[in-house]
JSON list of C-alpha atoms in Angstrom, two decimals:
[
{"chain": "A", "resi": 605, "resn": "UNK", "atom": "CA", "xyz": [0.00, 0.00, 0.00]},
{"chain": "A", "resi": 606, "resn": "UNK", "atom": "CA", "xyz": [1.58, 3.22, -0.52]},
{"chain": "A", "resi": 607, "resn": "UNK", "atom": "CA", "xyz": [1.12, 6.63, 1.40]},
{"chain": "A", "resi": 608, "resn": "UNK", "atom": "CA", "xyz": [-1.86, 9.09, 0.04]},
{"chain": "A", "resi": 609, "resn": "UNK", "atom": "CA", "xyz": [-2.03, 12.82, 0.39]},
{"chain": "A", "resi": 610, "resn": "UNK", "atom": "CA", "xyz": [-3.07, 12.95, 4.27]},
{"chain": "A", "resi": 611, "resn": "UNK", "atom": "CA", "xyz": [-1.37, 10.23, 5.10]},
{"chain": "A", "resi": 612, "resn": "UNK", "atom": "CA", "xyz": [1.95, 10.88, 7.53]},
{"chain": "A", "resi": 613, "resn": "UNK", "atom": "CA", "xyz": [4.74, 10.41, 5.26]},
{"chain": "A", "resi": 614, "resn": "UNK", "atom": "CA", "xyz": [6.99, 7.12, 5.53]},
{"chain": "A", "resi": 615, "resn": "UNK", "atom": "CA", "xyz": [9.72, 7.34, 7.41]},
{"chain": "A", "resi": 616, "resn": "UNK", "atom": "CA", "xyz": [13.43, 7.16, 5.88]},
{"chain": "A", "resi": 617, "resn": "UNK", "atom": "CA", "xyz": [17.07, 6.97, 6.75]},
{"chain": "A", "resi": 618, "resn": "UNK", "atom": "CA", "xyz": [19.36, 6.62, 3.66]},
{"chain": "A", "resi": 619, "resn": "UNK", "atom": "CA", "xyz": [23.21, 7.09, 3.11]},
{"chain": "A", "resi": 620, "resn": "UNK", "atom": "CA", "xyz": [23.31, 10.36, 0.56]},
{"chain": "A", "resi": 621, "resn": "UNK", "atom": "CA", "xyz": [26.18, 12.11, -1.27]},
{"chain": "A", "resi": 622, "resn": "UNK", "atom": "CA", "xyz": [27.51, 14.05, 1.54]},
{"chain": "A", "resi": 623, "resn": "UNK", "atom": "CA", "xyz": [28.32, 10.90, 2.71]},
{"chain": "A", "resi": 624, "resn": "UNK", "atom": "CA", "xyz": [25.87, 11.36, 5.69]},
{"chain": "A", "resi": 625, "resn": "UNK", "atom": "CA", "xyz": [22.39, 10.23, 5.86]},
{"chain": "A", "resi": 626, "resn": "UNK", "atom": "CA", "xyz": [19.37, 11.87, 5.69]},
{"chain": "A", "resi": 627, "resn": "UNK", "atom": "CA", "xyz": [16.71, 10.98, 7.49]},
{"chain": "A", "resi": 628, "resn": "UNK", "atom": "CA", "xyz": [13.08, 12.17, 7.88]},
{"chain": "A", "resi": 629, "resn": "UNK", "atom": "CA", "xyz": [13.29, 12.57, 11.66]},
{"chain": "A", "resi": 630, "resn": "UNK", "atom": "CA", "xyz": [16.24, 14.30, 11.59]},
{"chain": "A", "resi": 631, "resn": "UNK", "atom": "CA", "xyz": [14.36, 17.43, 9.64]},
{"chain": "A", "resi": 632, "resn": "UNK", "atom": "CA", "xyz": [11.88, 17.95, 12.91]},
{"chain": "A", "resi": 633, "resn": "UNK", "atom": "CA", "xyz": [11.99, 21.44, 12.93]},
{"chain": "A", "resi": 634, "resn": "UNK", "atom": "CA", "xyz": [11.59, 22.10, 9.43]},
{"chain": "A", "resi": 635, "resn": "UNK", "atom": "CA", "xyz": [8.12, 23.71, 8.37]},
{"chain": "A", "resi": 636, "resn": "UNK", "atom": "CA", "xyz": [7.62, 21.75, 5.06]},
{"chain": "A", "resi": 637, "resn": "UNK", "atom": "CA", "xyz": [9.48, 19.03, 3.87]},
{"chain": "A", "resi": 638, "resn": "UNK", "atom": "CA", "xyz": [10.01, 18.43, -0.34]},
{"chain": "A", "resi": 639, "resn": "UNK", "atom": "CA", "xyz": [10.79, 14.73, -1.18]},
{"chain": "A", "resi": 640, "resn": "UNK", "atom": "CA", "xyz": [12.01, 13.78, -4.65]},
{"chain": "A", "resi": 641, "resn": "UNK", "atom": "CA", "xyz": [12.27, 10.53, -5.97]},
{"chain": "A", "resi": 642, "resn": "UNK", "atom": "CA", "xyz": [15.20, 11.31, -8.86]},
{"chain": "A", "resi": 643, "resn": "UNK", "atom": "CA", "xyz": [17.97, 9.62, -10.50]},
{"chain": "A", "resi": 644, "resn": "UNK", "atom": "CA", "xyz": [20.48, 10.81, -12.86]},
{"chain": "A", "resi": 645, "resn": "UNK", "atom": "CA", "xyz": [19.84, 8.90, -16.05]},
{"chain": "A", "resi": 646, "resn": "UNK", "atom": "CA", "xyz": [16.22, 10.60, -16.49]},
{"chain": "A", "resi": 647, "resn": "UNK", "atom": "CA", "xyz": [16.21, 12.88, -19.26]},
{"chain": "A", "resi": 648, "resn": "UNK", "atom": "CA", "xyz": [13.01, 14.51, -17.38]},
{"chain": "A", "resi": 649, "resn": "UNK", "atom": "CA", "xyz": [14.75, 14.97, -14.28]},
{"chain": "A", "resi": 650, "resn": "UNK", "atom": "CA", "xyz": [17.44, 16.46, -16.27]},
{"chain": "A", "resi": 651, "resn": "UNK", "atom": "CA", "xyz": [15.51, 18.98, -17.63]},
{"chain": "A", "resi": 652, "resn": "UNK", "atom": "CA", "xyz": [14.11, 19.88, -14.40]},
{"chain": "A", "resi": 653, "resn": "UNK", "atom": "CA", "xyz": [17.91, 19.75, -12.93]},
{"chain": "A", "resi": 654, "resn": "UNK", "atom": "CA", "xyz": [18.57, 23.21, -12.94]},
{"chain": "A", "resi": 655, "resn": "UNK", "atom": "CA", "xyz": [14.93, 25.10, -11.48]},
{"chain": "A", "resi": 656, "resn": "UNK", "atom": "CA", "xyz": [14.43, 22.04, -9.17]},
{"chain": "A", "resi": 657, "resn": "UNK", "atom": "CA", "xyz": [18.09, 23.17, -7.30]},
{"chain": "A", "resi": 658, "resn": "UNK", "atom": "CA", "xyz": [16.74, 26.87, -7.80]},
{"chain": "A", "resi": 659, "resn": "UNK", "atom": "CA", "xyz": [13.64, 26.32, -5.87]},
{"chain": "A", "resi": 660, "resn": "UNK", "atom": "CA", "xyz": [15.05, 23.73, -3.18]},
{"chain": "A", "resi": 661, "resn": "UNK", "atom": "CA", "xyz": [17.66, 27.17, -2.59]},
{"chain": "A", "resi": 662, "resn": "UNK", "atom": "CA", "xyz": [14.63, 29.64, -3.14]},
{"chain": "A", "resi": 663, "resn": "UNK", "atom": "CA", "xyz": [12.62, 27.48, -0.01]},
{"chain": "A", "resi": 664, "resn": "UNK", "atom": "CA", "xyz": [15.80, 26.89, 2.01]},
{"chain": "A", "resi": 665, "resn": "UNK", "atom": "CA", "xyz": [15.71, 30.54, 2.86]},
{"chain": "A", "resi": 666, "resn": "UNK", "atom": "CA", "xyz": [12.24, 29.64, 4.80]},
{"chain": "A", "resi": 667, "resn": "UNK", "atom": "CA", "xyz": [13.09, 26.62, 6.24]},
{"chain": "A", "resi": 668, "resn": "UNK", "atom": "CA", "xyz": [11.85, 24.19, 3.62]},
{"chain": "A", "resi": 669, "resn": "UNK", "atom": "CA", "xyz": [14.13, 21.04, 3.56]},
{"chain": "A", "resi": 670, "resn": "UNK", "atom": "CA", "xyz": [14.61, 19.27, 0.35]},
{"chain": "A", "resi": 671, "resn": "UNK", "atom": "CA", "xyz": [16.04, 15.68, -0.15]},
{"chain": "A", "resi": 672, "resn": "UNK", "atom": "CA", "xyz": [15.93, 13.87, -3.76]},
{"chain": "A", "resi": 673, "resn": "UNK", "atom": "CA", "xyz": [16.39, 10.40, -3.74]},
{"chain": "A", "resi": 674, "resn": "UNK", "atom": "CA", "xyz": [17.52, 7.93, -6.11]},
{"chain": "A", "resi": 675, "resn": "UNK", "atom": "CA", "xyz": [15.78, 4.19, -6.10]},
{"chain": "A", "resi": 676, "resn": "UNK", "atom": "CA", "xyz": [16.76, 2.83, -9.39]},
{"chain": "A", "resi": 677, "resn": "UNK", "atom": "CA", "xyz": [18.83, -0.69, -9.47]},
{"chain": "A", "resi": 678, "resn": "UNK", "atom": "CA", "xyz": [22.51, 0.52, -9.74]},
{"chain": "A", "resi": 679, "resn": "UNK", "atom": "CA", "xyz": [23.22, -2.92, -11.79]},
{"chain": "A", "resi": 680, "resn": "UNK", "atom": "CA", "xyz": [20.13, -2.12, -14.35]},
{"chain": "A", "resi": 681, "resn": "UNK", "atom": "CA", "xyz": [21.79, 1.68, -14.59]},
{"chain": "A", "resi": 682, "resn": "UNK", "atom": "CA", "xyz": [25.07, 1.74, -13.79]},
{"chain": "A", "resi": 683, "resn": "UNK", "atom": "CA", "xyz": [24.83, 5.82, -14.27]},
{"chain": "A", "resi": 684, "resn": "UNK", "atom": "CA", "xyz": [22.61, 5.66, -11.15]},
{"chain": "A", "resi": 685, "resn": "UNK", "atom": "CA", "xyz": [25.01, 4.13, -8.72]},
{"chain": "A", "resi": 686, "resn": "UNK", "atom": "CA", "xyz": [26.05, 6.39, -5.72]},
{"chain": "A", "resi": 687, "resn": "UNK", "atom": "CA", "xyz": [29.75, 7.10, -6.95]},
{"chain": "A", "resi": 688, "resn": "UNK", "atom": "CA", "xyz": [27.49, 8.59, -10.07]},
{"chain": "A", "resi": 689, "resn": "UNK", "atom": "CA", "xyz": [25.07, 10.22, -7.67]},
{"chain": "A", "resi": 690, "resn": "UNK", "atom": "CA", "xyz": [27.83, 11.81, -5.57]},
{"chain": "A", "resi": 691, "resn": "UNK", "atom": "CA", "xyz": [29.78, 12.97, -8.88]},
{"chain": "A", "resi": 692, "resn": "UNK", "atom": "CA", "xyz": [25.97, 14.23, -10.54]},
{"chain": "A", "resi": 693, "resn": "UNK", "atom": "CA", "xyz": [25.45, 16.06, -7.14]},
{"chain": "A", "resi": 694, "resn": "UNK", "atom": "CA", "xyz": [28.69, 17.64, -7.11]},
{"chain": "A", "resi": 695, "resn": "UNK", "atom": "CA", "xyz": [28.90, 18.56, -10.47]},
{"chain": "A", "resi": 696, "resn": "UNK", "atom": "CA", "xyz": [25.61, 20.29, -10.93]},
{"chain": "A", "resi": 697, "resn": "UNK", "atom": "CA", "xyz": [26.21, 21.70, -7.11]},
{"chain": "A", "resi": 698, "resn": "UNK", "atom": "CA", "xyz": [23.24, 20.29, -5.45]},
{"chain": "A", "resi": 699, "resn": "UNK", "atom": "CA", "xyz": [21.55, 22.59, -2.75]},
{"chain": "A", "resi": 700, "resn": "UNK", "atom": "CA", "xyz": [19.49, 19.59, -1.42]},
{"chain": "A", "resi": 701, "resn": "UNK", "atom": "CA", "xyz": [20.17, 15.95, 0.00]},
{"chain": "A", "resi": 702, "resn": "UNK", "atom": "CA", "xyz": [20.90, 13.46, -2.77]},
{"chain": "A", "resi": 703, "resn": "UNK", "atom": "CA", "xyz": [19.96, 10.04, -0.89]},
{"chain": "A", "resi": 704, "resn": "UNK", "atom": "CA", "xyz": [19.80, 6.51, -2.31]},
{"chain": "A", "resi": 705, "resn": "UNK", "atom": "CA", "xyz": [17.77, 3.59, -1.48]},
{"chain": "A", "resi": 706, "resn": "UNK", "atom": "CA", "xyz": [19.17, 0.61, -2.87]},
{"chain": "A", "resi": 707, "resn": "UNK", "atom": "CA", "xyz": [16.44, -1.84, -1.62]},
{"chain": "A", "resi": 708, "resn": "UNK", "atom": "CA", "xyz": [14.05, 0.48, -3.20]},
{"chain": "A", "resi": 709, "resn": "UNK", "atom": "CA", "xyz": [11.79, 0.11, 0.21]},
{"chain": "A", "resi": 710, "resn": "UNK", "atom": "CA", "xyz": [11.38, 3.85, 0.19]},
{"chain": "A", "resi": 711, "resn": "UNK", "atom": "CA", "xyz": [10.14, 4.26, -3.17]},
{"chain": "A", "resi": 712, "resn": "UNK", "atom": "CA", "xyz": [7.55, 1.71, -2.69]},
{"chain": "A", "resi": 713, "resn": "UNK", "atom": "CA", "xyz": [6.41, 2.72, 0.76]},
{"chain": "A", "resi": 714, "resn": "UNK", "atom": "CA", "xyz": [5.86, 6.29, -0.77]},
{"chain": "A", "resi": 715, "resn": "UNK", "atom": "CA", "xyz": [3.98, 4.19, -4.09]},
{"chain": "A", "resi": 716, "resn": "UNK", "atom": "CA", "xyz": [6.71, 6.21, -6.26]},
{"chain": "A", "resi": 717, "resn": "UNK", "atom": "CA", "xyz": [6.66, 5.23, -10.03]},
{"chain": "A", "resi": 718, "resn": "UNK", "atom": "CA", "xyz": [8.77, 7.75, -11.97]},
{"chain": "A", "resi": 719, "resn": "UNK", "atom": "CA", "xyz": [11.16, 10.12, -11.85]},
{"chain": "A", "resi": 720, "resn": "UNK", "atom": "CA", "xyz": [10.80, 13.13, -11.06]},
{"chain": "A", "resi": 721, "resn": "UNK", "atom": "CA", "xyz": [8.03, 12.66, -8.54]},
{"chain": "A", "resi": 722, "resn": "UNK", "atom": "CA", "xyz": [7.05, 14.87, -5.70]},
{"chain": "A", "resi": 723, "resn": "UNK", "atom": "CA", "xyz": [6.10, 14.39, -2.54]},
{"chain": "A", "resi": 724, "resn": "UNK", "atom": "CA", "xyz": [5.40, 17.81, -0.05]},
{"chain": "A", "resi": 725, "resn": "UNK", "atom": "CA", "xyz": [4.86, 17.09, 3.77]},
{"chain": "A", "resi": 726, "resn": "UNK", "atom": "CA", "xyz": [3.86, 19.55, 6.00]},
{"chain": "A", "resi": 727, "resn": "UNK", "atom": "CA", "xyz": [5.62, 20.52, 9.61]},
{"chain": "A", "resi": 728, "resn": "UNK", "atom": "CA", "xyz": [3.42, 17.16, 10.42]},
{"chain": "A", "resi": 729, "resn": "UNK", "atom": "CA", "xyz": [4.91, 14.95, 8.03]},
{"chain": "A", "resi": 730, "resn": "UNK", "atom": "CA", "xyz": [1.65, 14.83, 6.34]},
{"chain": "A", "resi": 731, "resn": "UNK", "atom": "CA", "xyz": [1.78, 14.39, 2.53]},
{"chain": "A", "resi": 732, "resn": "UNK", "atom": "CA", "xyz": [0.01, 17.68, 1.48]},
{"chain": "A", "resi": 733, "resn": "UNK", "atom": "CA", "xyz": [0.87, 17.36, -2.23]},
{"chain": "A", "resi": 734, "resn": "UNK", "atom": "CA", "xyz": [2.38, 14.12, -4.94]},
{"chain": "A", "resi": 735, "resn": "UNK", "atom": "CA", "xyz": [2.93, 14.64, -8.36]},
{"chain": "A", "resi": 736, "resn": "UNK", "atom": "CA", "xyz": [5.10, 16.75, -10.75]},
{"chain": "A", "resi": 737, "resn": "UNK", "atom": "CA", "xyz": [7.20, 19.64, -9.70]},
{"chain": "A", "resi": 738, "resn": "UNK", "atom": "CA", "xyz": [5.56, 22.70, -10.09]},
{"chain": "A", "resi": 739, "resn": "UNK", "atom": "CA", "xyz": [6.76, 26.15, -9.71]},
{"chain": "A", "resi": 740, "resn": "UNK", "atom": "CA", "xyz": [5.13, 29.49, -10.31]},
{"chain": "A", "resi": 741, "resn": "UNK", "atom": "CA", "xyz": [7.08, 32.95, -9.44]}
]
């Protein structure tokens, strides 16, 4: 079953690019929480590269955290393993967490199916929003 817009989010502590791990209840004071499930092979999430670090900057300034992460088989896309991630991450200069979940648990507890997909949580860790990134200045 995955989580629904109302529904507190799932809970998640991955290893990311800063070599640290980000996890969910570590963001407790954080007003709104963005999680994106991304990967570096995805032409769409490519094109979104660029504005999606823009507004994960943009939000930090209010307190919005922002943490992408990458569930896609490393052995399937060898451009999606976490040396790639951490180089991706690095070389685009990635304002938000880069995580990866190899067992792909996350992904499925959220009911992700693509890339990019969006989840917003509220200061409850209630999904208020899933589906494409949208932005509007």
């Amino acid at each position: 079953m995955s989580a629904a817009v109302g529904d507190v989010a799932p809970g998640f502590a991955l290893p990311n690019t800063d070599r640290g791990v980000s996890s969910l209840g570590e963001l407790g004071d954080a007003p709104a929480v963005v999680v994106a499930f991304w990967c570096n092979h995805c032409p769409y999430v490519r094109a979104w590269e660029e504005r999606f670090n823009a507004i994960a900057r943009e939000y930090s300034d209010r307190g919005v955290a922002t943490v992408a992460i990458c569930a896609n088989d490393a052995e399937a896309y060898p451009g999606d393993s976490f040396e790639a991630m951490t180089e991706r991450a690095a070389e685009q200069g990635y304002v938000f967490a880069y995580a990866q979940d190899e067992g792909q648990d996350v992904a499925r507890a959220y009911g992700a199916e693509r890339t990019p997909e969006v989840y917003v949580l509220d200061g409850e860790r209630r999904i208020r929003y899933h589906g494409a990134i949208k932005w509007r200045r």
